[in-house]
């Protein structure tokens, strides 16, 4: 066969092969969710079957043991022993199955979200650490919330945005609760922190809220005064200060683009000399791992825009 025929045959094979398009990030997540949901439902079904079977066995064992027939009593004790052994064997072989699948699903979700969220060309040097957690001191020092006894966090990401270093994480500030009284968290959402070149005394806190249903508002600003207040916007700062003389007008203009609606519940931004932090509060659609409901791509796409808007604002020089 000539070289020309070989090339023609190779071209025909190439043309006949289907080009497989890579899955979009939401397809990756939805496929993983469906797989996990199937395992989750299967695990619940098996657990329910075992529970009913155990109840039936216990009733049967009690009937046999309490009978006056020695043979039935022996059978009852034998069944009780077999039941205990069966429970132990089931526990040993299945105790980690669903937790392991849960870890895999959450890891797939976070990886897919991060690839989409940080794909903008202004991001660089993105590094994630699945084991890193935020420290309570880091958030308490921002001077926005007080009274939390625990910070829960995941998906801690470090990198640069327009050559400015930033820290990102999903976090919740939890207050002490009891069995009788469950106290809602102070904050649940996305946390962003960046260094700044400002030099001034004290701090300024800008609050963007939903006037109809304000949530996650600051509760650690008693040492500050209200410098400006509107129905959906409040600025706290040192008495007599003018925040327009400290915070870049471009920063304020960019922050004013926030639309506190739908899944974005509130935004708090604090400015210190040398440090800026933003708290973006979201509802369960963004903050909870989807299991029963389908992944909401539109909601997440909007949250990615919120992150870009925030970083563009707080990295203005």
Tab-separated table of C-alpha atoms in Angstrom:
chain	number	residue	atom	x	y	z
A	1	UNK	CA	0.000	0.000	0.000
A	2	UNK	CA	1.354	3.405	-0.946
A	3	UNK	CA	2.040	6.179	1.552
A	4	UNK	CA	-0.751	8.180	-0.072
A	5	UNK	CA	-3.299	5.395	0.543
A	6	UNK	CA	-2.135	5.056	4.141
A	7	UNK	CA	-2.690	8.793	4.719
A	8	UNK	CA	-6.147	8.612	3.140
A	9	UNK	CA	-7.106	5.671	5.353
A	10	UNK	CA	-5.819	7.502	8.443
A	11	UNK	CA	-7.863	10.589	7.528
A	12	UNK	CA	-10.983	8.444	7.052
A	13	UNK	CA	-10.517	6.848	10.497
A	14	UNK	CA	-10.028	10.267	12.069
A	15	UNK	CA	-13.157	11.633	10.401
A	16	UNK	CA	-15.187	8.624	11.530
A	17	UNK	CA	-14.181	9.090	15.162
A	18	UNK	CA	-16.623	11.135	17.214
A	19	UNK	CA	-15.192	14.210	18.862
A	20	UNK	CA	-16.068	14.002	22.548
A	21	UNK	CA	-16.802	17.417	23.986
A	22	UNK	CA	-15.635	17.930	27.576
A	23	UNK	CA	-18.452	18.150	30.082
A	24	UNK	CA	-19.430	21.549	31.410
A	25	UNK	CA	-18.804	22.083	35.121
A	26	UNK	CA	-22.504	21.771	35.962
A	27	UNK	CA	-22.784	18.502	34.023
A	28	UNK	CA	-19.844	17.087	35.984
A	29	UNK	CA	-21.528	18.066	39.249
A	30	UNK	CA	-24.987	16.856	38.255
A	31	UNK	CA	-23.620	13.474	37.119
A	32	UNK	CA	-21.779	13.135	40.437
A	33	UNK	CA	-24.915	14.188	42.347
A	34	UNK	CA	-27.089	11.619	40.601
A	35	UNK	CA	-24.535	8.898	41.292
A	36	UNK	CA	-24.319	9.884	44.951
A	37	UNK	CA	-28.096	10.253	45.268
A	38	UNK	CA	-28.530	6.720	43.938
A	39	UNK	CA	-26.087	5.387	46.542
A	40	UNK	CA	-27.724	7.505	49.241
A	41	UNK	CA	-31.228	6.216	48.442
A	42	UNK	CA	-29.933	2.649	48.243
A	43	UNK	CA	-28.252	3.007	51.634
A	44	UNK	CA	-31.444	4.389	53.196
A	45	UNK	CA	-33.551	1.634	51.648
A	46	UNK	CA	-31.221	-1.082	52.916
A	47	UNK	CA	-31.126	0.532	56.372
A	48	UNK	CA	-34.935	0.647	56.510
A	49	UNK	CA	-35.224	-2.989	55.404
A	50	UNK	CA	-32.682	-4.059	58.014
A	51	UNK	CA	-34.467	-2.040	60.694
A	52	UNK	CA	-37.832	-3.678	59.962
A	53	UNK	CA	-36.174	-7.098	59.739
A	54	UNK	CA	-34.454	-6.534	63.076
A	55	UNK	CA	-37.732	-5.536	64.720
A	56	UNK	CA	-39.391	-8.661	63.335
A	57	UNK	CA	-36.468	-10.832	64.496
A	58	UNK	CA	-36.485	-9.305	67.971
A	59	UNK	CA	-40.205	-9.975	68.314
A	60	UNK	CA	-39.690	-13.521	67.071
A	61	UNK	CA	-36.732	-14.136	69.388
A	62	UNK	CA	-38.680	-12.863	72.385
A	63	UNK	CA	-41.583	-15.174	71.503
A	64	UNK	CA	-39.247	-18.178	71.234
A	65	UNK	CA	-37.221	-17.415	74.386
A	66	UNK	CA	-40.315	-16.825	76.513
A	67	UNK	CA	-41.990	-20.034	75.372
A	68	UNK	CA	-42.117	-23.129	77.590
A	69	UNK	CA	-40.570	-25.306	74.886
A	70	UNK	CA	-36.840	-25.858	75.440
A	71	UNK	CA	-36.170	-26.474	71.742
A	72	UNK	CA	-37.848	-23.187	70.853
A	73	UNK	CA	-35.856	-21.406	73.555
A	74	UNK	CA	-32.586	-22.764	72.164
A	75	UNK	CA	-33.645	-21.694	68.683
A	76	UNK	CA	-34.438	-18.228	70.043
A	77	UNK	CA	-31.016	-17.826	71.666
A	78	UNK	CA	-29.338	-19.090	68.498
A	79	UNK	CA	-31.249	-16.531	66.419
A	80	UNK	CA	-30.314	-13.766	68.873
A	81	UNK	CA	-26.634	-14.698	68.576
A	82	UNK	CA	-26.838	-14.842	64.793
A	83	UNK	CA	-28.564	-11.455	64.765
A	84	UNK	CA	-25.773	-9.864	66.819
A	85	UNK	CA	-23.087	-11.384	64.603
A	86	UNK	CA	-24.938	-10.239	61.495
A	87	UNK	CA	-25.171	-6.680	62.819
A	88	UNK	CA	-21.437	-6.607	63.554
A	89	UNK	CA	-20.534	-7.973	60.104
A	90	UNK	CA	-22.855	-5.499	58.374
A	91	UNK	CA	-21.398	-2.611	60.373
A	92	UNK	CA	-17.785	-3.592	59.601
A	93	UNK	CA	-18.339	-3.891	55.852
A	94	UNK	CA	-20.679	-0.923	55.357
A	95	UNK	CA	-19.746	1.711	57.942
A	96	UNK	CA	-17.451	3.635	55.551
A	97	UNK	CA	-19.222	3.018	52.252
A	98	UNK	CA	-21.566	6.046	52.233
A	99	UNK	CA	-19.130	8.394	54.064
A	100	UNK	CA	-16.479	7.597	51.441
A	101	UNK	CA	-18.928	8.242	48.614
A	102	UNK	CA	-19.895	11.507	50.320
A	103	UNK	CA	-16.248	12.634	50.433
A	104	UNK	CA	-15.767	11.780	46.758
A	105	UNK	CA	-18.929	13.668	45.771
A	106	UNK	CA	-18.044	16.784	47.779
A	107	UNK	CA	-14.506	16.733	46.378
A	108	UNK	CA	-15.873	16.486	42.822
A	109	UNK	CA	-18.301	19.339	43.505
A	110	UNK	CA	-15.624	21.639	44.944
A	111	UNK	CA	-13.099	20.890	42.181
A	112	UNK	CA	-15.648	21.548	39.426
A	113	UNK	CA	-16.880	24.768	41.058
A	114	UNK	CA	-13.341	26.056	41.594
A	115	UNK	CA	-12.319	25.401	37.994
A	116	UNK	CA	-15.252	27.490	36.818
A	117	UNK	CA	-15.079	30.149	39.542
A	118	UNK	CA	-11.377	30.888	39.113
A	119	UNK	CA	-11.105	30.498	35.336
A	120	UNK	CA	-11.072	34.269	34.693
A	121	UNK	CA	-7.755	35.409	33.236
A	122	UNK	CA	-7.235	37.822	36.143
A	123	UNK	CA	-6.758	34.864	38.505
A	124	UNK	CA	-3.332	33.293	38.892
A	125	UNK	CA	-1.364	31.045	41.239
A	126	UNK	CA	-4.545	29.373	42.496
A	127	UNK	CA	-3.805	26.892	45.275
A	128	UNK	CA	-6.298	24.828	47.243
A	129	UNK	CA	-5.784	22.793	50.390
A	130	UNK	CA	-8.539	20.332	51.282
A	131	UNK	CA	-7.234	20.096	54.860
A	132	UNK	CA	-6.816	23.817	55.598
A	133	UNK	CA	-9.383	25.544	57.794
A	134	UNK	CA	-9.918	29.166	58.786
A	135	UNK	CA	-8.990	30.122	62.326
A	136	UNK	CA	-11.414	31.762	64.718
A	137	UNK	CA	-8.916	34.546	65.431
A	138	UNK	CA	-8.717	35.465	61.747
A	139	UNK	CA	-12.419	36.281	61.468
A	140	UNK	CA	-12.872	37.648	64.992
A	141	UNK	CA	-10.137	40.180	64.240
A	142	UNK	CA	-12.121	41.625	61.339
A	143	UNK	CA	-14.414	43.407	63.786
A	144	UNK	CA	-17.713	42.498	62.129
A	145	UNK	CA	-19.088	39.650	64.240
A	146	UNK	CA	-18.715	38.719	67.900
A	147	UNK	CA	-20.180	35.941	70.035
A	148	UNK	CA	-19.218	33.015	67.785
A	149	UNK	CA	-17.600	30.030	69.460
A	150	UNK	CA	-16.620	28.192	66.289
A	151	UNK	CA	-15.774	28.842	62.664
A	152	UNK	CA	-16.538	26.049	60.221
A	153	UNK	CA	-14.885	26.310	56.843
A	154	UNK	CA	-14.085	24.381	53.691
A	155	UNK	CA	-12.585	24.987	50.256
A	156	UNK	CA	-9.847	27.364	51.397
A	157	UNK	CA	-8.246	28.875	48.291
A	158	UNK	CA	-5.245	31.181	47.976
A	159	UNK	CA	-4.078	32.971	44.856
A	160	UNK	CA	-3.767	36.310	43.117
A	161	UNK	CA	-6.315	38.493	41.369
A	162	UNK	CA	-4.839	41.197	39.160
A	163	UNK	CA	-1.560	40.456	40.975
A	164	UNK	CA	-3.143	41.078	44.393
A	165	UNK	CA	-2.977	38.190	46.850
A	166	UNK	CA	-6.294	36.961	48.226
A	167	UNK	CA	-7.731	34.332	50.557
A	168	UNK	CA	-11.101	32.731	49.811
A	169	UNK	CA	-13.134	30.224	51.796
A	170	UNK	CA	-16.648	29.004	52.427
A	171	UNK	CA	-17.365	29.604	56.097
A	172	UNK	CA	-19.926	29.692	58.880
A	173	UNK	CA	-19.631	31.520	62.201
A	174	UNK	CA	-21.507	29.411	64.735
A	175	UNK	CA	-22.855	30.560	68.099
A	176	UNK	CA	-23.291	28.332	71.159
A	177	UNK	CA	-26.497	26.290	71.031
A	178	UNK	CA	-28.242	23.809	73.279
A	179	UNK	CA	-30.619	20.952	72.569
A	180	UNK	CA	-33.508	23.117	73.688
A	181	UNK	CA	-32.411	26.255	71.848
A	182	UNK	CA	-30.778	26.154	68.439
A	183	UNK	CA	-29.204	29.550	67.735
A	184	UNK	CA	-28.755	30.420	64.037
A	185	UNK	CA	-25.202	31.154	62.787
A	186	UNK	CA	-23.968	34.723	62.667
A	187	UNK	CA	-22.764	34.229	59.103
A	188	UNK	CA	-22.917	31.570	56.396
A	189	UNK	CA	-21.328	32.330	53.069
A	190	UNK	CA	-18.135	33.156	51.234
A	191	UNK	CA	-15.240	34.941	52.883
A	192	UNK	CA	-12.636	36.947	50.958
A	193	UNK	CA	-9.594	38.665	52.424
A	194	UNK	CA	-6.929	40.804	50.735
A	195	UNK	CA	-4.090	43.042	51.976
A	196	UNK	CA	-4.305	46.756	51.161
A	197	UNK	CA	-2.011	49.791	51.147
A	198	UNK	CA	-4.301	52.015	53.245
A	199	UNK	CA	-3.006	53.830	56.289
A	200	UNK	CA	-5.583	55.122	58.768
A	201	UNK	CA	-6.814	54.582	62.317
A	202	UNK	CA	-9.797	52.392	63.150
A	203	UNK	CA	-11.966	50.653	60.564
A	204	UNK	CA	-14.895	51.205	58.230
A	205	UNK	CA	-17.670	48.656	57.717
A	206	UNK	CA	-19.888	48.855	54.626
A	207	UNK	CA	-23.129	46.866	54.786
A	208	UNK	CA	-25.249	45.991	51.753
A	209	UNK	CA	-28.516	44.431	52.901
A	210	UNK	CA	-31.982	43.407	51.836
A	211	UNK	CA	-34.278	46.048	53.389
A	212	UNK	CA	-37.224	43.629	53.473
A	213	UNK	CA	-35.378	40.787	55.176
A	214	UNK	CA	-31.984	41.871	56.572
A	215	UNK	CA	-29.811	38.930	57.580
A	216	UNK	CA	-26.249	38.338	58.855
A	217	UNK	CA	-25.858	41.984	59.861
A	218	UNK	CA	-22.752	43.036	61.852
A	219	UNK	CA	-23.049	42.787	65.627
A	220	UNK	CA	-19.561	43.980	66.563
A	221	UNK	CA	-19.760	47.644	65.595
A	222	UNK	CA	-20.764	49.222	68.913
A	223	UNK	CA	-17.457	51.107	68.991
A	224	UNK	CA	-18.329	52.770	65.662
A	225	UNK	CA	-20.993	55.264	64.597
A	226	UNK	CA	-23.275	55.310	61.563
A	227	UNK	CA	-21.689	57.602	58.994
A	228	UNK	CA	-24.280	57.033	56.282
A	229	UNK	CA	-27.497	55.075	56.180
A	230	UNK	CA	-29.985	54.200	53.467
A	231	UNK	CA	-32.681	51.590	53.262
A	232	UNK	CA	-30.306	49.004	51.795
A	233	UNK	CA	-26.886	50.424	52.719
A	234	UNK	CA	-25.098	51.398	55.951
A	235	UNK	CA	-21.580	52.659	56.639
A	236	UNK	CA	-20.007	52.391	60.104
A	237	UNK	CA	-16.797	54.148	61.059
A	238	UNK	CA	-14.985	56.221	63.682
A	239	UNK	CA	-16.895	59.248	64.858
A	240	UNK	CA	-16.207	62.317	62.741
A	241	UNK	CA	-14.502	60.335	59.950
A	242	UNK	CA	-15.263	60.714	56.248
A	243	UNK	CA	-15.005	57.329	54.595
A	244	UNK	CA	-14.910	58.927	51.118
A	245	UNK	CA	-11.508	60.364	52.028
A	246	UNK	CA	-10.180	56.901	52.868
A	247	UNK	CA	-11.884	54.390	50.563
A	248	UNK	CA	-11.343	54.782	46.829
A	249	UNK	CA	-14.439	56.027	45.000
A	250	UNK	CA	-13.894	53.301	42.390
A	251	UNK	CA	-14.085	50.729	45.176
A	252	UNK	CA	-17.375	52.145	46.445
A	253	UNK	CA	-18.776	52.404	42.910
A	254	UNK	CA	-17.882	48.765	42.234
A	255	UNK	CA	-19.345	47.568	45.541
A	256	UNK	CA	-22.558	49.410	44.778
A	257	UNK	CA	-23.081	46.978	41.897
A	258	UNK	CA	-24.037	44.262	44.373
A	259	UNK	CA	-27.644	43.186	43.973
A	260	UNK	CA	-28.857	41.779	47.289
A	261	UNK	CA	-31.543	39.479	45.963
A	262	UNK	CA	-32.347	35.831	45.340
A	263	UNK	CA	-29.524	33.740	46.820
A	264	UNK	CA	-27.235	36.593	47.900
A	265	UNK	CA	-28.573	37.649	51.305
A	266	UNK	CA	-26.130	40.260	52.553
A	267	UNK	CA	-22.646	41.701	52.023
A	268	UNK	CA	-20.382	43.126	54.741
A	269	UNK	CA	-17.037	44.664	53.795
A	270	UNK	CA	-14.547	45.877	56.400
A	271	UNK	CA	-11.571	48.125	55.687
A	272	UNK	CA	-8.592	48.313	58.028
A	273	UNK	CA	-5.244	49.920	57.416
A	274	UNK	CA	-3.448	47.059	55.666
A	275	UNK	CA	-6.340	44.603	55.429
A	276	UNK	CA	-9.736	44.301	53.706
A	277	UNK	CA	-12.239	41.487	54.232
A	278	UNK	CA	-15.623	40.768	52.659
A	279	UNK	CA	-18.413	38.511	53.938
A	280	UNK	CA	-20.909	37.455	51.253
A	281	UNK	CA	-23.897	35.686	52.830
A	282	UNK	CA	-25.734	33.080	50.746
A	283	UNK	CA	-28.685	30.744	51.221
A	284	UNK	CA	-28.655	26.939	51.134
A	285	UNK	CA	-28.735	26.776	47.334
A	286	UNK	CA	-25.130	27.989	47.288
A	287	UNK	CA	-23.863	26.836	50.669
A	288	UNK	CA	-25.368	23.351	50.983
A	289	UNK	CA	-24.245	20.304	49.033
A	290	UNK	CA	-27.117	19.437	46.651
A	291	UNK	CA	-28.460	15.915	47.087
A	292	UNK	CA	-32.223	15.768	46.498
A	293	UNK	CA	-32.433	18.846	44.256
A	294	UNK	CA	-30.586	19.335	40.963
A	295	UNK	CA	-27.511	21.561	40.868
A	296	UNK	CA	-28.575	25.173	40.246
A	297	UNK	CA	-26.192	26.427	37.561
A	298	UNK	CA	-27.803	29.872	37.234
A	299	UNK	CA	-27.446	30.523	40.971
A	300	UNK	CA	-23.780	29.532	40.983
A	301	UNK	CA	-23.000	31.518	37.838
A	302	UNK	CA	-24.404	34.603	39.560
A	303	UNK	CA	-22.323	33.879	42.673
A	304	UNK	CA	-19.183	33.710	40.495
A	305	UNK	CA	-20.034	37.187	39.200
A	306	UNK	CA	-20.428	38.357	42.811
A	307	UNK	CA	-16.926	37.133	43.612
A	308	UNK	CA	-15.435	38.913	40.610
A	309	UNK	CA	-17.323	42.089	41.505
A	310	UNK	CA	-16.041	41.922	45.083
A	311	UNK	CA	-12.413	41.306	44.137
A	312	UNK	CA	-12.480	44.038	41.497
A	313	UNK	CA	-13.719	46.410	44.189
A	314	UNK	CA	-11.374	45.586	47.059
A	315	UNK	CA	-8.229	45.341	44.914
A	316	UNK	CA	-8.537	48.875	43.500
A	317	UNK	CA	-5.378	50.859	44.291
